[in-house]
Amino acid sequence: MAKKSLTESDSNYDHLEKMTVSDLLSNINREDQTVAITVEKCIPQIEKLVLDIVPRMMDGGRLFYIGAGTSGRLGIVDASECPPTFGVSHDLVIGIIAGGDRAIRKAVEFAEDDPKQGWNDLESLGIKPKDTVVGIAASGRTPYVIGAVKSARKNGCLTGCITCNSDTELARVSKHPIEALVGPEFVTGSTRMKAGTAQKLILNMISTSVMIHLGHVSGNKMIDMQLSNEKLVERGIQMLMEKLDLTVQDAETLLKKHGSVRAALQAHLG
C-alpha cells in the first residue's frame, strides 16, 4: 500500500463524535494556531514568487489563480477582492475553478480529473507569456491544476503553486512551489480546514504585497479602493481629512468631485 500523503494522514484526535462542543471548538482552534507558524516558514518561497510577479504585471501581465474545489474557491475569493480593495480591473487578477463558475457553489463531479481542461480554460481567457499562473491544490496531485501549470510554463508564463504536501507533481512542474506543510487535519482528509486556511493566508500575502508594489497603497491606506458603498465613502472621507487636514464637509466635497481618494489627493496637492 502506498504511503499516505500528509494531507491524508490520520487526525491527531479520535472519537470526535464523543467530544463536547466546547472540546471540538478548542481542539479545532488548537490545530488552527499552528497554521500561521507553518506559513511563516514559507515566506522565502512566497517572496521569490512575488518578486517575479511584480515586474511582469508592471509590463501588462495578469495574475491567474487556478484550482479545484476549496482551492479553486479560495483563489476566486482572493481575486474578486482585488478590484474593490485596490481599484484594479476585474481582469487583472483572475480566479479559475475546475467545472466553471457553477462549481463555486456546487461541486462538479470529476471536473478536477481532466489534465487538459485547465489549460483550455486559461486559453479561453487569452493567456499570454507575460502572465502568471498560480496553481492551488492542497494535495499537489490534482490533474486539472497540474496540466494547467505545466502547459502555462511550457508556453512561457511564470508559474507558482500552493500545496500542503511535499515533493508533489504540482511542485515539480512549477517554477516557484510554495509548500505549506500544515499536517493532519482535525477531521482526517478535510483540507478545507488547516490546508484551506494556509492557502488563504498565502493568497492574502501574494496579492497584497503585489498590489502594494504596483502602487495601489499609500502609507497604509487603500487610496485606489472603489467607493462602492457608504462605508467605503466614509473611509475615503476620513483618509482625506487625515492626509489634508480638511473638515468633513470639505473632504466629502473633494471626494465627490474627483471620484476617488487618489484623484482627490492629486487634485488638492497639485
Coordinates of C-alpha atoms in Angstrom, one line a residue, residues 72-180:
G72 CA -10.3 27.0 -6.6
R73 CA -12.9 28.8 -4.5
L74 CA -10.2 30.4 -2.3
G75 CA -8.4 31.7 -5.5
I76 CA -11.7 33.2 -6.7
V77 CA -12.2 34.9 -3.3
D78 CA -8.8 36.5 -3.4
A79 CA -9.0 37.6 -7.0
S80 CA -12.5 39.0 -6.6
E81 CA -11.3 41.2 -3.7
C82 CA -8.6 42.9 -5.7
P83 CA -10.8 45.3 -7.7
P84 CA -12.7 46.8 -4.7
T85 CA -9.7 46.9 -2.5
F86 CA -7.1 48.2 -4.9
G87 CA -9.2 49.7 -7.7
V88 CA -7.8 47.4 -10.4
S89 CA -9.8 46.0 -13.3
H90 CA -11.6 42.7 -12.9
D91 CA -9.4 41.0 -15.5
L92 CA -6.1 41.8 -13.8
V93 CA -6.3 39.1 -11.1
I94 CA -8.5 36.1 -12.2
G95 CA -9.6 33.1 -10.3
I96 CA -10.5 29.9 -12.2
I97 CA -12.1 26.8 -10.8
A98 CA -12.5 23.3 -12.3
G99 CA -16.0 22.9 -13.5
G100 CA -16.5 26.6 -14.2
D101 CA -18.5 29.2 -12.2
R102 CA -21.2 26.7 -11.3
A103 CA -18.6 24.8 -9.3
I104 CA -18.3 27.8 -6.9
R105 CA -21.5 26.8 -5.1
K106 CA -21.9 23.2 -6.1
A107 CA -19.2 20.5 -6.7
V108 CA -18.9 19.4 -10.3
E109 CA -18.1 15.7 -10.3
F110 CA -14.8 14.6 -11.9
A111 CA -14.1 18.2 -13.2
E112 CA -10.7 18.1 -11.5
D113 CA -9.6 14.9 -13.2
D114 CA -9.2 16.4 -16.7
P115 CA -5.5 17.3 -17.2
K116 CA -6.2 19.3 -20.3
Q117 CA -9.2 21.4 -19.3
G118 CA -7.2 23.8 -17.0
W119 CA -5.1 25.0 -19.9
N120 CA -8.2 25.2 -22.1
D121 CA -9.8 27.4 -19.5
L122 CA -6.7 29.6 -19.5
E123 CA -6.6 29.8 -23.2
S124 CA -10.2 30.9 -23.3
L125 CA -9.1 34.0 -21.3
G126 CA -6.3 34.8 -23.7
I127 CA -3.4 33.7 -21.6
K128 CA -0.1 35.3 -22.7
P129 CA 3.6 34.7 -21.8
K130 CA 3.8 37.8 -19.6
D131 CA 1.0 36.4 -17.4
T132 CA 1.5 34.4 -14.1
V133 CA -0.3 31.2 -13.2
V134 CA -0.5 30.0 -9.6
G135 CA -1.9 26.5 -9.2
I136 CA -3.6 25.8 -5.9
A137 CA -4.1 22.2 -4.7
A138 CA -3.7 21.0 -1.1
S139 CA -2.8 17.5 -2.3
G140 CA -0.5 18.7 -5.1
R141 CA -1.8 16.0 -7.4
T142 CA -4.9 17.5 -9.0
P143 CA -4.7 16.7 -12.7
Y144 CA -6.7 19.8 -13.7
V145 CA -4.2 22.1 -11.9
I146 CA -1.1 20.2 -12.8
G147 CA -2.0 20.2 -16.5
A148 CA -2.7 24.0 -16.4
V149 CA 0.5 24.9 -14.7
K150 CA 2.6 22.6 -16.8
S151 CA 1.2 24.0 -20.0
A152 CA 1.5 27.6 -18.8
R153 CA 5.2 27.1 -18.0
K154 CA 5.8 25.4 -21.4
N155 CA 4.2 28.5 -23.1
G156 CA 6.4 31.0 -21.3
C157 CA 4.2 32.0 -18.4
L158 CA 5.6 32.5 -14.9
T159 CA 4.3 29.7 -12.7
G160 CA 3.9 29.0 -9.0
C161 CA 1.8 26.8 -6.8
I162 CA 0.5 26.4 -3.3
T163 CA 0.3 22.9 -1.9
C164 CA 0.3 21.3 1.5
N165 CA 2.3 18.2 0.7
S166 CA 6.0 17.9 0.0
D167 CA 7.6 16.8 -3.3
T168 CA 4.4 16.7 -5.3
E169 CA 4.0 16.6 -9.1
L170 CA 2.4 20.1 -9.0
A171 CA 5.5 21.5 -7.2
R172 CA 7.8 19.8 -9.7
V173 CA 6.1 21.5 -12.7
S174 CA 6.1 25.0 -11.0
K175 CA 8.9 27.4 -11.1
H176 CA 8.0 28.7 -7.6
P177 CA 6.4 26.0 -5.5
I178 CA 5.1 27.0 -2.1
E179 CA 4.7 24.0 0.3
A180 CA 2.7 24.8 3.5

